[in-house]
Coordinates of C-alpha atoms in Angstrom, one line a residue:
X14 CA -12.1 -0.3 -17.7
X15 CA -14.4 2.1 -19.5
X16 CA -16.7 2.0 -22.6
X17 CA -13.9 3.4 -24.8
X18 CA -12.4 0.0 -24.9
X19 CA -13.0 -2.8 -27.4
X20 CA -13.0 -6.2 -25.7
X21 CA -12.8 -9.7 -27.3
X22 CA -12.6 -13.1 -25.7
X23 CA -9.1 -14.5 -25.6
X24 CA -8.1 -18.1 -24.7
X25 CA -4.6 -18.6 -23.4
X26 CA -2.6 -21.6 -22.3
X27 CA 0.0 -20.6 -19.7
X28 CA 1.5 -24.1 -19.6
X29 CA 1.1 -26.0 -16.3
X30 CA -1.4 -23.5 -15.0
X31 CA -4.1 -24.8 -17.4
X32 CA -6.2 -23.0 -20.0
X33 CA -7.8 -19.6 -19.1
X34 CA -10.1 -17.2 -20.8
X35 CA -9.4 -13.5 -20.6
X36 CA -9.9 -10.5 -22.8
X37 CA -8.0 -8.8 -25.6
X38 CA -8.5 -5.1 -25.1
X39 CA -7.8 -2.3 -27.6
X40 CA -8.6 1.4 -27.6
X41 CA -8.4 3.8 -30.6
X42 CA -6.0 1.6 -32.5
X43 CA -3.4 1.5 -29.7
X44 CA -1.3 -1.5 -28.8
X45 CA -3.6 -4.3 -27.7
X46 CA -3.3 -6.0 -24.3
X47 CA -4.5 -9.3 -23.0
X48 CA -6.3 -9.0 -19.6
X49 CA -7.0 -11.7 -17.0
X50 CA -9.0 -10.6 -14.0
X51 CA -9.5 -12.3 -10.7
X52 CA -6.9 -15.2 -10.8
X53 CA -6.6 -16.7 -7.3
X54 CA -3.1 -16.9 -5.9
X55 CA -4.1 -18.5 -2.6
X56 CA -6.8 -20.7 -1.2
X57 CA -10.0 -18.9 0.1
X58 CA -9.4 -17.4 3.5
X59 CA -13.0 -18.1 4.8
X60 CA -14.6 -20.0 7.6
X61 CA -12.0 -21.7 9.8
X62 CA -9.3 -19.9 7.8
X63 CA -10.4 -16.4 8.7
X64 CA -7.7 -14.6 10.8
X65 CA -5.0 -17.1 9.7
X66 CA -2.0 -16.7 7.4
X67 CA -2.9 -17.3 3.7
X68 CA -2.5 -20.8 2.2
X69 CA -0.6 -21.5 -1.0
X70 CA -2.5 -23.1 -3.9
X71 CA -1.7 -26.8 -4.4
X72 CA 1.3 -27.5 -6.7
X73 CA -1.1 -29.2 -9.2
X74 CA -3.7 -26.4 -9.1
X75 CA -5.1 -25.7 -12.6
X76 CA -7.2 -22.7 -13.5
X77 CA -9.0 -24.6 -16.3
X78 CA -8.7 -27.1 -19.1
X79 CA -8.7 -27.0 -22.9
X80 CA -12.4 -27.9 -23.1
X81 CA -13.4 -25.8 -20.1
X82 CA -11.0 -22.8 -19.7
X83 CA -11.2 -20.9 -16.4
X84 CA -13.1 -17.7 -17.0
X85 CA -11.2 -14.6 -15.8
X86 CA -12.8 -11.7 -17.7
X87 CA -14.0 -9.6 -14.8
X88 CA -11.7 -8.6 -12.0
X89 CA -10.6 -9.2 -8.4
X90 CA -13.1 -9.2 -5.6
X91 CA -12.7 -6.5 -2.9
X92 CA -12.3 -7.1 0.8
X93 CA -15.3 -5.8 2.8
X94 CA -14.5 -2.4 4.1
X95 CA -16.0 0.2 6.5
X96 CA -17.5 3.3 4.8
X97 CA -15.0 5.7 3.2
X98 CA -14.8 8.1 0.3
X99 CA -14.5 5.1 -2.0
X100 CA -16.7 2.4 -0.4
X101 CA -16.9 -0.5 -2.9
X102 CA -20.3 -1.7 -4.1
X103 CA -21.4 -4.7 -2.1
X104 CA -21.7 -6.8 -5.3
X105 CA -17.9 -6.8 -5.7
X106 CA -17.0 -7.4 -2.1
X107 CA -16.0 -10.8 -0.7
X108 CA -13.7 -12.3 1.9
X109 CA -12.5 -14.6 -0.9
X110 CA -10.4 -11.8 -2.4
X111 CA -6.9 -13.2 -2.6
X112 CA -6.7 -12.6 -6.4
X113 CA -4.7 -10.9 -9.1
X114 CA -5.4 -9.0 -12.3
X115 CA -2.8 -9.4 -15.1
X116 CA -2.2 -7.3 -18.1
X117 CA 0.1 -8.7 -20.9
X118 CA 1.2 -7.0 -24.1
X119 CA -0.3 -8.6 -27.2
X120 CA 2.2 -9.8 -29.8
X121 CA 6.0 -10.0 -29.5
X122 CA 7.4 -7.7 -26.8
X123 CA 9.7 -5.0 -28.4
X124 CA 12.1 -2.9 -26.3
X125 CA 10.4 -0.4 -24.0
X126 CA 11.6 3.1 -24.7
X127 CA 9.1 5.1 -22.7
X128 CA 5.4 5.5 -21.8
X129 CA 5.6 3.0 -19.0
X130 CA 1.9 3.3 -18.4
X131 CA 0.9 5.1 -21.6
X132 CA -1.9 2.7 -22.4
X133 CA -4.7 3.2 -20.0
X134 CA -5.0 -0.5 -19.3
X135 CA -1.6 -0.1 -17.5
X136 CA 0.7 -2.0 -19.8
X137 CA 3.8 -0.8 -21.7
X138 CA 5.3 -2.4 -24.8
X139 CA 7.3 -4.7 -22.6
X140 CA 5.8 -4.6 -19.1
X141 CA 3.6 -7.4 -17.7
X142 CA 1.6 -5.7 -15.0
X143 CA 0.1 -7.6 -12.1
X144 CA -2.2 -6.0 -9.5
X145 CA -3.4 -7.4 -6.3
X146 CA -7.0 -7.2 -5.3
X147 CA -7.9 -3.7 -4.3
X148 CA -7.8 -3.3 -0.5
X149 CA -6.9 -7.0 -0.1
X150 CA -7.2 -8.1 3.5
X151 CA -7.1 -4.7 5.2
X152 CA -8.8 -3.6 8.4
X153 CA -10.1 -6.4 10.8
X154 CA -9.7 -9.1 8.2
X155 CA -6.0 -8.5 7.6
X156 CA -4.8 -7.2 10.9
X157 CA -6.7 -8.5 13.9
X158 CA -4.3 -9.7 16.5
X159 CA -4.7 -11.1 20.1
X160 CA -3.4 -13.5 22.6
X161 CA -6.1 -16.0 21.6
X162 CA -5.1 -15.9 17.9
X163 CA -1.4 -16.0 18.9
X164 CA -1.9 -19.2 21.0
X165 CA -3.8 -20.9 18.1
X166 CA -1.1 -19.9 15.6
X167 CA 1.6 -21.2 17.8
X168 CA -0.1 -24.6 18.1
X169 CA -0.5 -24.7 14.3
X170 CA 3.1 -23.7 13.7
X171 CA 2.0 -20.5 12.0
X172 CA 2.6 -16.7 12.4
X173 CA 0.0 -14.6 14.0
X174 CA -1.3 -11.2 12.9
X175 CA -0.3 -9.3 9.8
X176 CA -2.4 -11.5 7.5
X177 CA -2.7 -8.6 5.1
X178 CA 1.1 -8.5 4.8
X179 CA 1.5 -12.3 4.4
X180 CA -1.0 -12.2 1.6
X181 CA 1.0 -9.6 -0.3
X182 CA 4.1 -11.7 0.2
X183 CA 2.3 -14.7 -1.2
X184 CA 1.1 -12.6 -4.2
X185 CA 4.7 -11.6 -4.8
X186 CA 5.9 -15.2 -4.6
X187 CA 3.2 -16.3 -7.0
X188 CA 4.2 -13.6 -9.4
X189 CA 7.9 -14.5 -9.2
X190 CA 7.1 -18.2 -9.8
X191 CA 4.4 -17.9 -12.4
X192 CA 4.8 -14.7 -14.4
X193 CA 7.2 -16.2 -16.9
X194 CA 4.2 -18.2 -18.2
X195 CA 2.7 -14.8 -19.2
X196 CA 5.9 -13.5 -20.7
X197 CA 7.1 -11.5 -17.7
X198 CA 10.6 -11.3 -16.2
X199 CA 10.8 -12.8 -12.7
X200 CA 14.2 -11.3 -12.2
X201 CA 12.9 -7.7 -12.5
X202 CA 10.0 -7.0 -10.3
X203 CA 8.9 -3.4 -9.4
X204 CA 6.7 -3.2 -6.3
X205 CA 4.3 -0.2 -6.1
X206 CA 4.0 -0.3 -2.3
X207 CA 6.2 -0.6 0.8
X208 CA 9.1 -3.0 0.3
X209 CA 8.9 -6.5 1.7
X210 CA 11.8 -8.5 3.0
X211 CA 12.2 -10.5 -0.2
X212 CA 15.1 -10.7 -2.6
X213 CA 12.9 -10.9 -5.7
X214 CA 12.3 -7.2 -5.7
X215 CA 14.5 -4.8 -7.6
X216 CA 12.5 -1.5 -7.7
X217 CA 10.1 -0.1 -5.1
X218 CA 7.7 2.8 -5.8
X219 CA 6.2 4.3 -2.6
X220 CA 3.7 6.8 -3.9
X221 CA 2.9 9.4 -1.2
X222 CA 3.9 7.2 1.6
X223 CA 6.5 6.6 4.3
X224 CA 7.7 3.8 6.6
X225 CA 5.7 5.2 9.5
X226 CA 6.6 4.3 13.1
X227 CA 7.2 1.1 14.9
X228 CA 3.8 -0.8 15.0
X229 CA 1.9 -1.7 18.2
X230 CA 2.9 -4.7 20.3
X231 CA 0.5 -7.6 21.0
X232 CA -0.6 -6.2 24.4
X233 CA -1.7 -3.0 22.5
X234 CA -3.5 -5.1 19.9
X235 CA -5.3 -7.1 22.6
X236 CA -7.1 -4.0 23.8
X237 CA -8.6 -3.6 20.3
X238 CA -9.6 -7.2 20.1
X239 CA -11.3 -7.0 23.5
X240 CA -13.2 -4.0 22.3
X241 CA -14.3 -5.8 19.1
X242 CA -15.5 -8.8 21.1
X243 CA -17.6 -6.5 23.4
X244 CA -19.2 -4.7 20.4
X245 CA -20.0 -8.1 18.8
X246 CA -21.6 -9.4 22.1
X247 CA -19.1 -12.2 22.4
X248 CA -18.4 -13.1 26.0
X249 CA -14.8 -12.4 26.9
X250 CA -14.9 -15.1 29.6
X251 CA -15.3 -17.9 27.0
X252 CA -12.3 -20.1 26.3
X253 CA -9.9 -19.1 23.5
X254 CA -11.3 -21.7 21.2
X255 CA -14.9 -20.6 21.8
X256 CA -14.1 -16.9 21.3
X257 CA -12.3 -17.6 18.0
X258 CA -15.1 -19.9 16.8
X259 CA -17.6 -17.2 17.6
X260 CA -15.5 -14.6 15.7
X261 CA -15.3 -16.8 12.7
X262 CA -19.0 -17.4 12.7
X263 CA -19.8 -13.7 12.5
X264 CA -21.0 -12.6 9.0
X265 CA -18.4 -10.4 7.4
X266 CA -20.9 -7.4 7.2
X267 CA -21.3 -7.5 11.0
X268 CA -17.5 -7.4 11.4
X269 CA -17.4 -4.3 9.2
X270 CA -20.3 -2.7 11.1
X271 CA -18.7 -3.4 14.4
X272 CA -15.5 -1.7 13.3
X273 CA -17.4 1.5 12.5
X274 CA -17.6 3.5 15.7
X275 CA -14.9 1.6 17.6
X276 CA -12.6 3.8 19.7
X277 CA -9.5 1.8 18.6
X278 CA -10.8 1.9 15.0
X279 CA -7.7 1.2 12.9
X280 CA -6.5 -2.3 12.5
X281 CA -2.8 -2.0 11.9
X282 CA 0.5 -3.9 11.6
X283 CA 1.7 -6.0 14.6
X284 CA 5.4 -5.8 15.6
X285 CA 5.5 -9.6 15.6
X286 CA 9.3 -10.1 15.1
X287 CA 8.4 -12.6 12.4
X288 CA 7.1 -10.6 9.4
X289 CA 7.9 -7.2 11.0
X290 CA 11.2 -7.3 12.9
X291 CA 11.0 -5.4 16.2
X292 CA 14.4 -3.9 15.6
X293 CA 13.6 -2.7 12.1
X294 CA 13.6 1.0 13.0
X295 CA 17.0 0.5 14.7
X296 CA 18.3 -1.2 11.6
X297 CA 17.1 1.7 9.5
X298 CA 18.7 4.2 11.9
X299 CA 22.1 2.4 12.1
X300 CA 22.4 2.0 8.3
X301 CA 21.9 -1.8 8.1
X302 CA 18.7 -1.5 6.1
X303 CA 20.3 0.8 3.6
X304 CA 23.2 -1.5 3.3
X305 CA 20.9 -4.5 2.5
X306 CA 19.1 -2.4 -0.1
X307 CA 22.4 -1.5 -1.7
X308 CA 23.7 -5.1 -1.7
X309 CA 20.4 -6.3 -3.4
X310 CA 20.4 -3.4 -5.8
X311 CA 17.0 -2.2 -4.7
X312 CA 16.1 1.3 -5.8
X313 CA 13.3 3.5 -4.4
X314 CA 11.0 6.2 -5.8
X315 CA 9.3 8.1 -3.0
X316 CA 7.6 11.4 -2.7
X317 CA 4.7 13.5 -1.8
X318 CA 1.7 15.6 -2.9
X319 CA 1.8 19.2 -1.6
X320 CA -1.5 19.0 0.3
X321 CA -1.7 15.5 1.6
X322 CA -3.5 16.7 4.7
X323 CA -6.7 17.6 2.9
X324 CA -7.5 14.0 2.3
X325 CA -6.3 12.8 5.7
X326 CA -8.4 15.3 7.7
X327 CA -11.4 13.5 6.3
X328 CA -10.3 10.1 7.6
X329 CA -12.3 9.3 10.8
X330 CA -11.4 12.7 12.2
X331 CA -11.7 13.4 15.9
X332 CA -14.1 15.6 17.8
X333 CA -13.1 19.1 18.8
X334 CA -10.9 18.4 21.8
X335 CA -7.3 17.4 22.8
X336 CA -8.6 14.1 24.3
X337 CA -10.4 13.2 21.1
X338 CA -7.3 13.9 19.0
X339 CA -5.2 11.8 21.4
X340 CA -7.7 8.9 21.2
X341 CA -7.8 9.1 17.4
X342 CA -4.0 8.8 17.1
X343 CA -4.1 6.0 19.7
X344 CA -6.2 4.1 17.3
X345 CA -3.2 4.0 15.0
X346 CA -0.2 4.1 17.2
X347 CA 1.1 2.9 20.5
X348 CA 0.5 5.0 23.6
X349 CA 4.3 5.9 23.8
X350 CA 4.3 7.2 20.2
X351 CA 1.0 9.0 20.6
X352 CA 2.1 10.8 23.7
X353 CA 5.4 11.9 22.0
X354 CA 3.4 13.3 19.1
X355 CA 0.9 15.2 21.2
X356 CA 3.6 16.5 23.5
X357 CA 5.6 17.7 20.5
X358 CA 2.7 19.7 19.0
X359 CA 0.7 20.7 22.1
X360 CA 3.1 20.7 25.0
X361 CA 1.9 20.5 28.5
X362 CA -0.9 22.9 28.0
X363 CA -2.8 20.5 25.8
X364 CA -4.2 23.4 23.9
X365 CA -4.8 23.6 20.1
X366 CA -1.6 25.3 18.6
X367 CA -2.4 28.7 17.3
X368 CA -1.5 27.9 13.7
X369 CA -4.2 25.3 13.2
X370 CA -7.8 26.2 12.4
X371 CA -9.4 23.5 14.6
X372 CA -8.7 20.0 15.9
X373 CA -9.8 18.5 12.5
X374 CA -7.3 20.6 10.7
X375 CA -4.7 19.7 13.4
X376 CA -5.3 16.0 13.0
X377 CA -5.2 16.1 9.1
X378 CA -1.9 18.0 9.1
X379 CA 0.0 15.9 11.7
X380 CA -1.4 12.7 10.3
X381 CA -0.1 13.7 6.9
X382 CA 3.3 14.4 8.5
X383 CA 3.3 11.0 10.1
X384 CA 2.1 9.1 7.0
X385 CA 4.0 11.1 4.4
X386 CA 5.9 14.4 4.8
X387 CA 8.0 14.2 8.0
X388 CA 8.7 10.5 8.4
X389 CA 9.5 10.2 4.7
X390 CA 12.2 12.7 5.1
X391 CA 13.6 11.0 8.2
X392 CA 13.6 7.7 6.3
X393 CA 15.4 9.2 3.4
X394 CA 18.0 10.8 5.7
X395 CA 18.7 7.4 7.2
X396 CA 19.1 5.8 3.8
X397 CA 21.5 8.5 2.6
X398 CA 23.5 8.2 5.9
X399 CA 23.6 4.4 5.2
X400 CA 25.3 4.9 1.8
X401 CA 22.5 5.2 -0.7
X402 CA 22.7 8.1 -3.2
X403 CA 20.2 10.7 -4.4
X404 CA 19.4 10.3 -8.1
X405 CA 21.0 6.8 -8.2
X406 CA 19.3 4.6 -5.5
X407 CA 16.7 7.0 -4.2
X408 CA 14.5 9.2 -6.4
X409 CA 12.6 11.9 -4.4
X410 CA 9.6 13.8 -5.9
X411 CA 7.1 16.5 -5.0
X412 CA 3.9 17.3 -6.9
X413 CA 2.3 20.7 -6.8
X414 CA -0.1 20.1 -9.7
X415 CA -2.6 17.4 -10.5
X416 CA -4.1 16.0 -13.7
X417 CA -7.5 17.5 -14.8
X418 CA -9.0 14.0 -15.0
X419 CA -8.6 13.6 -11.2
X420 CA -11.8 15.6 -10.8
X421 CA -13.7 12.4 -11.7
X422 CA -12.9 11.1 -8.2
X423 CA -11.5 13.9 -6.0
X424 CA -13.1 17.4 -5.8
X425 CA -11.0 20.2 -7.3
X426 CA -11.1 22.2 -4.0
X427 CA -9.1 19.4 -2.3
X428 CA -6.1 20.4 -4.4
X429 CA -3.0 18.2 -4.9
X430 CA -3.9 15.9 -2.0
X431 CA -3.2 12.3 -1.1
X432 CA -3.8 9.8 -4.0
X433 CA -3.9 12.5 -6.7
X434 CA -0.4 11.4 -7.9
X435 CA -1.4 7.8 -8.8
X436 CA -2.8 8.6 -12.3
X437 CA 0.4 10.5 -13.1
X438 CA 2.5 7.3 -12.7
X439 CA -0.1 5.1 -14.3
X440 CA -0.7 7.5 -17.2
X441 CA -4.4 8.1 -16.4
X442 CA -5.2 4.5 -15.8
X443 CA -8.6 4.2 -14.1
X444 CA -9.7 7.7 -15.2
X445 CA -12.0 8.1 -18.2
X446 CA -10.6 11.5 -19.2
X447 CA -7.0 10.4 -19.2
X448 CA -4.2 12.9 -19.8
X449 CA -4.7 15.9 -22.0
X450 CA -2.2 16.6 -24.8
X451 CA -0.6 19.4 -22.8
X452 CA -0.3 17.2 -19.7
X453 CA 1.5 14.5 -21.8
X454 CA 4.0 17.2 -23.0
X455 CA 4.6 18.4 -19.5
X456 CA 5.0 14.9 -18.1
X457 CA 7.0 13.3 -21.0
X458 CA 10.3 13.5 -19.0
X459 CA 8.6 12.0 -15.9
X460 CA 7.2 9.2 -18.0
X461 CA 10.5 8.4 -19.6
X462 CA 12.3 8.4 -16.3
X463 CA 9.7 6.1 -14.7
X464 CA 9.9 3.7 -17.7
X465 CA 13.7 3.5 -17.2
X466 CA 13.2 2.9 -13.5
X467 CA 10.7 0.0 -14.0
X468 CA 13.0 -1.5 -16.7
X469 CA 16.0 -1.4 -14.3
X470 CA 17.8 1.0 -16.5
X471 CA 19.8 4.1 -15.5
X472 CA 17.4 7.0 -14.5
X473 CA 18.0 10.6 -15.4
X474 CA 16.2 12.1 -12.4
X475 CA 18.1 15.4 -12.1
X476 CA 18.7 15.2 -8.4
X477 CA 22.2 15.1 -6.9
X478 CA 21.9 16.0 -3.2
X479 CA 19.8 14.4 -0.4
X480 CA 17.6 17.5 -0.1
X481 CA 16.9 17.6 -3.9
X482 CA 13.4 16.8 -5.0
X483 CA 12.2 16.5 -8.6
X484 CA 9.1 18.8 -8.7
X485 CA 6.1 19.2 -11.0
X486 CA 5.2 22.8 -10.4
X487 CA 1.7 24.4 -10.4
X488 CA 2.5 26.1 -13.8
X489 CA 3.3 22.7 -15.4
X490 CA 7.1 23.1 -15.6
X491 CA 9.5 20.6 -13.9
X492 CA 12.5 21.6 -11.8
X493 CA 14.6 20.4 -8.9
X494 CA 13.5 21.9 -5.6
X495 CA 15.7 22.1 -2.5
X496 CA 13.6 20.6 0.3
X497 CA 12.5 23.4 2.6
X498 CA 11.2 21.2 5.4
X499 CA 14.0 18.6 5.5
X500 CA 15.1 19.5 9.1
X501 CA 11.5 19.3 10.4
X502 CA 11.2 15.8 9.0
X503 CA 14.5 14.6 10.3
X504 CA 13.8 16.0 13.8
X505 CA 10.3 14.4 13.9
X506 CA 11.7 11.0 12.8
X507 CA 14.2 11.1 15.6
X508 CA 11.5 11.9 18.0
X509 CA 9.2 9.0 17.2
X510 CA 11.6 6.4 15.8
X511 CA 14.5 6.6 18.2
X512 CA 14.7 5.3 21.8
X513 CA 11.5 3.2 21.7
X514 CA 11.3 0.2 23.9
X515 CA 12.0 -2.5 21.3
X516 CA 13.4 -5.0 23.8
X517 CA 10.3 -4.6 26.0
X518 CA 8.0 -5.0 23.0
X519 CA 9.8 -8.2 22.0
X520 CA 9.5 -9.6 25.4
X521 CA 5.7 -9.2 25.3
X522 CA 5.2 -11.5 22.3

């Protein structure tokens, strides 16, 4: 929120949740919204509860009373993070970050005809918007996995690993159960991330993202945990209980420091066969996943920025060698997947391919292919083969221009790179400059289509064939582009997401 907004205290009674204090926010006479920031949706994941699945709030939990309303006028805390291009200020970081921000239209909700996110606080004339804490339970706090943690979880009757996914699921369940108290519709939830296995979702917007590859198994994750223990000076010969007690006693800032500089630096999803089914990629490939989406009526918006690699080549990039690039990919992916990727690009020579400037450029481009370009196309191909239809269930896009306001956070020389599409969908939310009048004219059709998507209405996207992508061109015009790298993506998907040893991975749990 910027200084352009007028904020006034607002007391609200959402029924059984108790009384809460938020803010009424207006800007230049536009539709007012009520804002509530930092509402917990789970109990604090600290102390003995670090590295465990999140716990639901008690059924009788109250945020405040009539005489002492709970004060929620700030925002969610941010999970402690290693240094990055957007490292949060230490004053807003906390392990106790399982919280939500909620924006609610002020006054009676009229029908939403457009401008899904035209108010920069992120609320339409009908939409109740809920956002989870930024970077909630990522890195070591959300995805550390090991045999020690698995044994403890088994004895407690809990799942192990993927805490950063379980907390997102719990946030969705809280929203589904409680949002009616704020005027929201629990039967029409749009998720702005990767879809979870939950029937409450109707729309999914995966901005500049893909499904990736099958995650690492527990033995893969154990190597990372052992490296972390060594860096923290925790004796690996201790009992399981002693090692976990030592890990939970480490201050969070030391955990963050230890992660910086680790060889296996990326804490990622575990193929646990509980939250993440080991056979998920097989089900995507054989059409079962698409069939379930169709039965549930789930629709997908998914696309790309033209220069995703510019951002990615700045993300813990490797030194200038084949082995460094291999090790950097191994931090994210299993050894089997990593070897397939490096063989695909470098062959047996292990030399830098001629069309890359250096190993940093190589890493940025292939990482962008994995995270977005190639695997997104392979995923779409599987969805279409499974019965979903372009322009009806799946809405593909490509952006070759960015908003002028993006310069506030991302240098202009980085071009239309990863994350530059977010303010388009949220109509400038989070950017002081917002959209210019010309940009609003250019994007009017996109805004109306996205509003229809969020509302669950029919969407006039303009695409008819699997290779069609709605495109915002560099000159500001919009057209439908026939995907020129479709075959490359489908081929790469088949390389990394077919024929993996799923049964063997399952046996290692």
